[in-house]
CSV table of C-alpha atoms and ligand atoms in Angstrom, one decimal:
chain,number,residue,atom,x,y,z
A,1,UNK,CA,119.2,124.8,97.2
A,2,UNK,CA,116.2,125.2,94.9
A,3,UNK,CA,117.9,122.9,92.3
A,4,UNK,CA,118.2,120.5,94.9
A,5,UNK,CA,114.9,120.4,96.1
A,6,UNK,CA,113.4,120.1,92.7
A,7,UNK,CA,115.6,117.0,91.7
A,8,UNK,CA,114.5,115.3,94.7
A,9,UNK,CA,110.9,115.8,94.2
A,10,UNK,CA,109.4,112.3,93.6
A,11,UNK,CA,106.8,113.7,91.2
A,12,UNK,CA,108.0,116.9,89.1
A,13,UNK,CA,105.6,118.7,87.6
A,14,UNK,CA,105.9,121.1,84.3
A,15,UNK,CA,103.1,122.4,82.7
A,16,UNK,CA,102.5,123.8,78.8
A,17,UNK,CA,100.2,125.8,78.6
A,18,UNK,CA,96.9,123.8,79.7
A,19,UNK,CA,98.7,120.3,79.6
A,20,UNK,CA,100.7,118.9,83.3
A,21,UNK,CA,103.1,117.0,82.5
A,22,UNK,CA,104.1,115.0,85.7
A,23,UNK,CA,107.3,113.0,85.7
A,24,UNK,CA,107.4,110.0,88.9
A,25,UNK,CA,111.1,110.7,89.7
A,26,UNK,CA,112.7,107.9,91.2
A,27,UNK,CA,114.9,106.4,88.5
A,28,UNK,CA,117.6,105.1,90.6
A,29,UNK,CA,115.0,102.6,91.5
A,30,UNK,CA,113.4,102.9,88.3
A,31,UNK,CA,110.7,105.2,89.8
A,32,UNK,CA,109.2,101.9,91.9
A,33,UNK,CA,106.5,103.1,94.3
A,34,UNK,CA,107.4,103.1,98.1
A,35,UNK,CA,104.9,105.3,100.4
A,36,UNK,CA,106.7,108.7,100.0
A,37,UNK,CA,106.5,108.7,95.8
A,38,UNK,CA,102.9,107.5,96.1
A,39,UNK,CA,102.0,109.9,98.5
A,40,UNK,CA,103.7,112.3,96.4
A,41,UNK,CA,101.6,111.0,93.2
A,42,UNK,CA,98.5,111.2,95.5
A,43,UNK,CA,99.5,115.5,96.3
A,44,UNK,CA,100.2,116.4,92.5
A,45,UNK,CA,97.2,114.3,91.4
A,46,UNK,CA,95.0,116.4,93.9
A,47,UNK,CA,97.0,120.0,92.7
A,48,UNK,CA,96.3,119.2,88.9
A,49,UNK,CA,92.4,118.2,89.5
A,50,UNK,CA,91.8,121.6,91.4
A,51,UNK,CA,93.7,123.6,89.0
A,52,UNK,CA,91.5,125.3,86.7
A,53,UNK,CA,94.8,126.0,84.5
A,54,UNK,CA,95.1,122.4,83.5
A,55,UNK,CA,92.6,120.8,81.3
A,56,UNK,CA,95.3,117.2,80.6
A,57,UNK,CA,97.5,115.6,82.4
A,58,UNK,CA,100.3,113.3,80.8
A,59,UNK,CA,102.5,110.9,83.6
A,60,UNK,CA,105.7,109.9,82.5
A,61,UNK,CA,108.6,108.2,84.4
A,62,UNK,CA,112.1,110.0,84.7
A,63,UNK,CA,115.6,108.0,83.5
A,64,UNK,CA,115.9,105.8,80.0
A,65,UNK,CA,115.0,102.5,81.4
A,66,UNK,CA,111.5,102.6,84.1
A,67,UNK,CA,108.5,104.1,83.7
A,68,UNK,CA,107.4,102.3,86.9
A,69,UNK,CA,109.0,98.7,88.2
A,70,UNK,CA,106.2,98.2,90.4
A,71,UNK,CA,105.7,99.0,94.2
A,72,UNK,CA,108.7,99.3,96.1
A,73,UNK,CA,109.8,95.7,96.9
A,74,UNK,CA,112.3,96.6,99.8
A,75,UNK,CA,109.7,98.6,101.6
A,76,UNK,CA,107.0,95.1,101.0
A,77,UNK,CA,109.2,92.6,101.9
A,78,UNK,CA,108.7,92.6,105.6
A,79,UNK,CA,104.6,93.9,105.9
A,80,UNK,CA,102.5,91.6,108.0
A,81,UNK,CA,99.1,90.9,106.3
A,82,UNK,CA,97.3,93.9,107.8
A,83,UNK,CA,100.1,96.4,106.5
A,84,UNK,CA,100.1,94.9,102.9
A,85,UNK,CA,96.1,94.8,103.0
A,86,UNK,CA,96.2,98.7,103.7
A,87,UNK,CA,99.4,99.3,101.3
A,88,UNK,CA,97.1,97.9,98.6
A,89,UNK,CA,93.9,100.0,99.7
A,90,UNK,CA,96.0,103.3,99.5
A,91,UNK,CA,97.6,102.1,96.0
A,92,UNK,CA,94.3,101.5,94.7
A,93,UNK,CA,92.7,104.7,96.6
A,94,UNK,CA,95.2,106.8,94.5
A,95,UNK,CA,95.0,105.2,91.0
A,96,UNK,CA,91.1,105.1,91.3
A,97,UNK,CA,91.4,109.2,92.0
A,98,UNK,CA,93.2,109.6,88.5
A,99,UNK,CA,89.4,108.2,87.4
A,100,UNK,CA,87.6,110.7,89.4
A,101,UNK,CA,90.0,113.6,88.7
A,102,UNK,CA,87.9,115.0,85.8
A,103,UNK,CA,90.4,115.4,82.8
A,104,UNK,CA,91.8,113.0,81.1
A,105,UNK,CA,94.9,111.4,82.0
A,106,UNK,CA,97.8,109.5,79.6
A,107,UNK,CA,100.1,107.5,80.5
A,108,UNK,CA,103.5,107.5,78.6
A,109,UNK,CA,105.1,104.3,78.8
A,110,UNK,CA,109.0,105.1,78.6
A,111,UNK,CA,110.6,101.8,80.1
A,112,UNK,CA,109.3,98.9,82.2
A,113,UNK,CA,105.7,99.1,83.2
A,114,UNK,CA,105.9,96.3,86.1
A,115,UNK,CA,103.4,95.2,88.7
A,116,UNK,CA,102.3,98.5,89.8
A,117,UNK,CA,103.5,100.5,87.1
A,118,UNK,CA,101.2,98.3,85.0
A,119,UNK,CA,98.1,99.2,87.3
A,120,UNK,CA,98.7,102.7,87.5
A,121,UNK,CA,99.0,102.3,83.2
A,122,UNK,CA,95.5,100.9,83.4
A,123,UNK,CA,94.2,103.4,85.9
A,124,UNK,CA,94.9,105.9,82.8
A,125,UNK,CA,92.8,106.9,80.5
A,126,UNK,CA,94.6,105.9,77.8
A,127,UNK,CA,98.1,105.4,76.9
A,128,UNK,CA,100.9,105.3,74.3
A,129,UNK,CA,104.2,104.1,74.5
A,130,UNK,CA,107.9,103.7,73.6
A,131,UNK,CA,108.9,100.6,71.2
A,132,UNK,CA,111.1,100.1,74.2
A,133,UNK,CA,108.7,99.9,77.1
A,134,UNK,CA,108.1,96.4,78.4
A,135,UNK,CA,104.8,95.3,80.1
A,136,UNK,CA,103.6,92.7,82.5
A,137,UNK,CA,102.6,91.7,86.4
A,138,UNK,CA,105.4,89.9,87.4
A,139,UNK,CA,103.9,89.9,91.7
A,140,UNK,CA,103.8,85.7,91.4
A,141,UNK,CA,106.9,85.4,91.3
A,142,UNK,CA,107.6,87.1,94.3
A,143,UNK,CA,104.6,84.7,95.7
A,144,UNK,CA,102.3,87.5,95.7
A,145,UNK,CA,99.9,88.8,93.1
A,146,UNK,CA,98.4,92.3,92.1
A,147,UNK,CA,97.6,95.0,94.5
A,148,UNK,CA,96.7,98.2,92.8
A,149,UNK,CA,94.3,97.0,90.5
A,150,UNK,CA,95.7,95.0,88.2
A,151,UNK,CA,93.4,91.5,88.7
A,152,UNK,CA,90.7,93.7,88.0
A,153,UNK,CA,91.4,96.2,85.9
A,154,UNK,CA,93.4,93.8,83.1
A,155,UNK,CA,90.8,91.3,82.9
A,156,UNK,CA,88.4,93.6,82.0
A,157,UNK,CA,90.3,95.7,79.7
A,158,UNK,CA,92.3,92.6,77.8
A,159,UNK,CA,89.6,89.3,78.7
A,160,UNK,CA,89.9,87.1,81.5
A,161,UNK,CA,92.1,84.5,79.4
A,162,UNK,CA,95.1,87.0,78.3
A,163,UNK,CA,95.2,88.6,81.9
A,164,UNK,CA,95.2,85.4,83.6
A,165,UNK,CA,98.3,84.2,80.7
A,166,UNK,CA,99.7,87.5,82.0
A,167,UNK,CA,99.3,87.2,85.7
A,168,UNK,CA,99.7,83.9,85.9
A,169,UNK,CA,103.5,83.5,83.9
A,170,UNK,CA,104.6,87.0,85.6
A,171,UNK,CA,106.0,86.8,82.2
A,172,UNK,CA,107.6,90.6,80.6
A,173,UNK,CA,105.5,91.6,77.6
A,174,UNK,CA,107.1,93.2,74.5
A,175,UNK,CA,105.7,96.6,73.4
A,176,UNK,CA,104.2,95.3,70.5
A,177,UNK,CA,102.2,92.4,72.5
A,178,UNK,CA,100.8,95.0,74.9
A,179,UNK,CA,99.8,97.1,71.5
A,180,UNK,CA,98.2,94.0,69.8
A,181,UNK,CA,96.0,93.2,73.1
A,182,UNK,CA,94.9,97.4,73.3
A,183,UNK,CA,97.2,98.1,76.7
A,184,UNK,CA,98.1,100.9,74.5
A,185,UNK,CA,96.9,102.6,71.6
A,186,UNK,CA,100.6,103.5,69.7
A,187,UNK,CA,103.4,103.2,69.6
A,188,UNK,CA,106.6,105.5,69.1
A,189,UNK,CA,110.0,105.9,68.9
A,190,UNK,CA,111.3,106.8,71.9
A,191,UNK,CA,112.1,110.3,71.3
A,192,UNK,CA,109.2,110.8,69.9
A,193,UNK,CA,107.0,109.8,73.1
A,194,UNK,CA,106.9,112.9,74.8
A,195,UNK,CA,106.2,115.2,72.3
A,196,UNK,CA,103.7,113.3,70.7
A,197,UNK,CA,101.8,112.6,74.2
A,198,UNK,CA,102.0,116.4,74.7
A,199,UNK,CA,100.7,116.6,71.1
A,200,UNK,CA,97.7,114.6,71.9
A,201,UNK,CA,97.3,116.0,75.2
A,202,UNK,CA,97.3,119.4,74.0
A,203,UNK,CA,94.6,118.3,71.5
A,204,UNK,CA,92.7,117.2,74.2
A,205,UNK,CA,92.6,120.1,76.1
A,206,UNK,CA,91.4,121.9,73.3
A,207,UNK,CA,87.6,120.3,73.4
A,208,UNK,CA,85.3,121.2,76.1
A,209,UNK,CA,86.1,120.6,79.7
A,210,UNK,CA,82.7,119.5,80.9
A,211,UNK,CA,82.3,116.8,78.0
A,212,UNK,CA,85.7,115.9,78.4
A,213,UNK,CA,84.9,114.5,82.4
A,214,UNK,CA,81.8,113.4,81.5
A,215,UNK,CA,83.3,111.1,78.8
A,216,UNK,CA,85.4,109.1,80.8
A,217,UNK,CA,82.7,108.7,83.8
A,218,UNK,CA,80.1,107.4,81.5
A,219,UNK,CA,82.6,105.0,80.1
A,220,UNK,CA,83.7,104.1,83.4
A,221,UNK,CA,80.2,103.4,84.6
A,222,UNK,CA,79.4,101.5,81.7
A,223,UNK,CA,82.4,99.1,81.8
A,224,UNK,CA,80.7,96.8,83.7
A,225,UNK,CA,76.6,96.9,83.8
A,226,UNK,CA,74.6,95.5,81.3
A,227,UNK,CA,74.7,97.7,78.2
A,228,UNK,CA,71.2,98.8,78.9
A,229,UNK,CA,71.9,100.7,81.8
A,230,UNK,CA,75.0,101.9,80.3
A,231,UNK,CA,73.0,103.9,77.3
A,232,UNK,CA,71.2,104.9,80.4
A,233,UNK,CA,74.0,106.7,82.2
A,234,UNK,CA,75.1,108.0,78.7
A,235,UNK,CA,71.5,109.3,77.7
A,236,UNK,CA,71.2,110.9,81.3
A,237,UNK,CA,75.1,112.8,80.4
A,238,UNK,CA,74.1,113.9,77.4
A,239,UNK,CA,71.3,115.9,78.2
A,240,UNK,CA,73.0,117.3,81.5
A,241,UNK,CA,75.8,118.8,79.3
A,242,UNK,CA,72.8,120.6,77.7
A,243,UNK,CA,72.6,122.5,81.1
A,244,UNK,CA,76.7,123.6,80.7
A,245,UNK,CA,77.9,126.9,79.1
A,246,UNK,CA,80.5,124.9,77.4
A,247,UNK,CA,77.6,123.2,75.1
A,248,UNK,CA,76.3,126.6,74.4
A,249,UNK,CA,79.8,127.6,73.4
A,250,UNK,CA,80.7,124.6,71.3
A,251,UNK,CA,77.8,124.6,69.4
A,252,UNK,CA,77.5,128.3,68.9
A,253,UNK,CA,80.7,128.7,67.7
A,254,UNK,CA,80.7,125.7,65.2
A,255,UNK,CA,77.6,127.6,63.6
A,256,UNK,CA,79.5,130.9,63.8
A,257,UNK,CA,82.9,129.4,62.1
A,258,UNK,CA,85.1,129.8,64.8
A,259,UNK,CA,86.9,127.9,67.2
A,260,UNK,CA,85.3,127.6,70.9
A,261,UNK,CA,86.5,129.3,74.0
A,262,UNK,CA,85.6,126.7,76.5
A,263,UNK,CA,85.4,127.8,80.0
A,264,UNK,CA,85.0,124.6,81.5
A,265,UNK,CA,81.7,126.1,83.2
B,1,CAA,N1,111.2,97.7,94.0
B,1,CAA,C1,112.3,98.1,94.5
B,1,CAA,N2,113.4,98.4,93.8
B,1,CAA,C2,113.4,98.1,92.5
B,1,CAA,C3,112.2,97.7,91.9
B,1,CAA,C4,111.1,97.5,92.7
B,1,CAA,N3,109.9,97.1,92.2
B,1,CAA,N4,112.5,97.5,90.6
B,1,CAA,C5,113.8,97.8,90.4
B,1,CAA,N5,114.3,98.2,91.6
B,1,CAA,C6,115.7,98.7,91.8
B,1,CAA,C7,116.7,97.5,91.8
B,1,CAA,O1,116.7,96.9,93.1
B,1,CAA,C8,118.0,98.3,91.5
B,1,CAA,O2,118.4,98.9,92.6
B,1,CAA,P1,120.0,98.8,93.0
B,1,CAA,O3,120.7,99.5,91.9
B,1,CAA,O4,120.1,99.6,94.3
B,1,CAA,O5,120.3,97.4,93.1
B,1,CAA,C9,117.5,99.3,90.5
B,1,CAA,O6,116.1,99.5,90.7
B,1,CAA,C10,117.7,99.0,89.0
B,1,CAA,O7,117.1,97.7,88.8
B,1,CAA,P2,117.9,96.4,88.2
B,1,CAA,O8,119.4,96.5,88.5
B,1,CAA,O9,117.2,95.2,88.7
B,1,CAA,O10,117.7,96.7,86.6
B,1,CAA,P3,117.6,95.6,85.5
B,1,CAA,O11,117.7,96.4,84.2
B,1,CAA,O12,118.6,94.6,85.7
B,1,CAA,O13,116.2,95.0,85.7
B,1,CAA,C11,113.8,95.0,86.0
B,1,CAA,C12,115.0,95.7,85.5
B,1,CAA,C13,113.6,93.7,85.1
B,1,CAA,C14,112.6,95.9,86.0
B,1,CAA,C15,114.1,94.5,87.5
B,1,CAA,O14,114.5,95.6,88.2
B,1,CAA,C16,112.9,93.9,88.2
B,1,CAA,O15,112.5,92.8,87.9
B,1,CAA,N6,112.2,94.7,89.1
B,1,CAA,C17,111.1,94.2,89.8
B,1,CAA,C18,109.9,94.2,89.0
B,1,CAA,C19,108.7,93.7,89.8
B,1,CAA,O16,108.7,92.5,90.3
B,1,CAA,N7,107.7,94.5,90.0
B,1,CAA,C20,106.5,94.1,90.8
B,1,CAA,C21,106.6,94.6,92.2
B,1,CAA,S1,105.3,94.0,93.2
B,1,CAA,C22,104.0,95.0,92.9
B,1,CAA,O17,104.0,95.9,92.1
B,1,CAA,C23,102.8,94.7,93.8
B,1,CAA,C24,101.6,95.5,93.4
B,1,CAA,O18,100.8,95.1,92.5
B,1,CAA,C25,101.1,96.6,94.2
């Protein structure tokens, strides 16, 4: 019975010490979003940001072939316009909250990373993938386009020429292309993708807790304003952290020898 339940859960969870590991579950369907496995994402997304235990967070997608084929396409097919509008506001409601959880986030890109499997790779904060995985927003040729972010959020990150090559030929990107244009930062083999996301995350949660949220706001914030105001956001961080018991730690224990004890405080 308790097996059961946890091979239906749409989003497993397993945790190693201070690193989540969450797994979308769905591979039958190669882990493609319908409502239930985003609301799903949406509940584990919410446990692991209040969880003081967990200080990273790698997503994965269950099965050999998907990390995620995109948003459900069987449950889409018959929305009106109102239904889709709102479908895309809670897509984009839940990706946006991996931004505002307060530790970082990495995507592991095992298998296809389609429409919104793409989006929710760019709603990370950074990710690595498989030589295997395959990128790219194929919505036009279903006679849609992006929902979850992915107009927005690829044209910033890659230039508004290679997204709109992207969007526009729905074309499926190799591994390599989606290195070369900085979707990912590495590459593995794909045995190796777990353990070395776990590796990194495990790094990760190492530093400082405080710094660690305050990183990827102020880069966040500064994505797009001019860069004045962006040194201004990262000036006004900086000294706040001064006002954390982590700094105090950090520093003391570089000028005592020893590694820190962050308390996330
Ligand atoms: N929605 C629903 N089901 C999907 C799916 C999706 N996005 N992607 C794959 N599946 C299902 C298939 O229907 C199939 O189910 P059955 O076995 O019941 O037929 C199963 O997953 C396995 O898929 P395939 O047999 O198609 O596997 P393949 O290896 O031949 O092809 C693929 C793999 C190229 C990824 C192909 O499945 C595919 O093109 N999927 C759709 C990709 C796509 O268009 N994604 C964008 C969705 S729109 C979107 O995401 C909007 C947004 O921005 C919010």
């Amino acid at each position: 019975m308790e097996l059961n339940a946890i091979a239906d859960d749409l989003v497993l969870r397993r945790d190693e010490g201070p690193v989540a590991l969450l797994t979308l579950n769905r591979p039958k369907a190669l882990n493609a979003l319908n409502q239930p496995l985003l609301q799903r994402l949406a509940e584990r997304l919410r446990e692991v940001g209040a969880d003081p235990n967990v200080r990273a967070v790698v997503l994965t997608g269950s099965g050999e072939k998907g990390f995620v084929a995109g948003a459900d396409i069987a449950e889409m097919a018959d929305y009106d316009a109102a239904t889709a509008q709102h479908f895309a506001l809670i897509g984009q409601g839940i990706f946006s909250r991996i931004a505002s959880l307060g530790k970082p986030v990495i995507a592991a890109v095992n298998g296809f990373a389609l429409g919104g499997g793409l989006e929710l790779v760019l709603a990370c904060d950074f990710a690595i993938a498989s030589q295997k995985a395959k990128f790219g927003l194929p919505e036009v040729t279903l006679g849609v386009i992006p929902g979850f972010g992915g107009t927005q959020r690829l044209a910033r990150l890659i230039g508004r020429q290679n997204a709109l090559r992207w969007i526009l030929t729905g074309d499926v990107h190799s591994a390599e292309e989606a290195l070369r244009l900085g979707l990912v930062t590495q590459l593995v083999e794909p045995e190796q993708l777990l353990p070395v996301a776990l590796e990194i995350a495990q790094r990760i949660a190492t530093r400082g807790p405080v710094a660690l949220a305050a990183a990827r706001q102020v880069v966040d914030q500064g994505w797009d304003v001019p860069l004045a105001d962006g040194l201004r956001k990262e000036a006004a961080a900086f000294g706040k952290l001064f006002r954390s018991q982590d700094q105090k730690e950090g520093m003391a224990a570089f000028l005592q020898k020893r590694p820190a004890k962050f308390l996330g405080k």
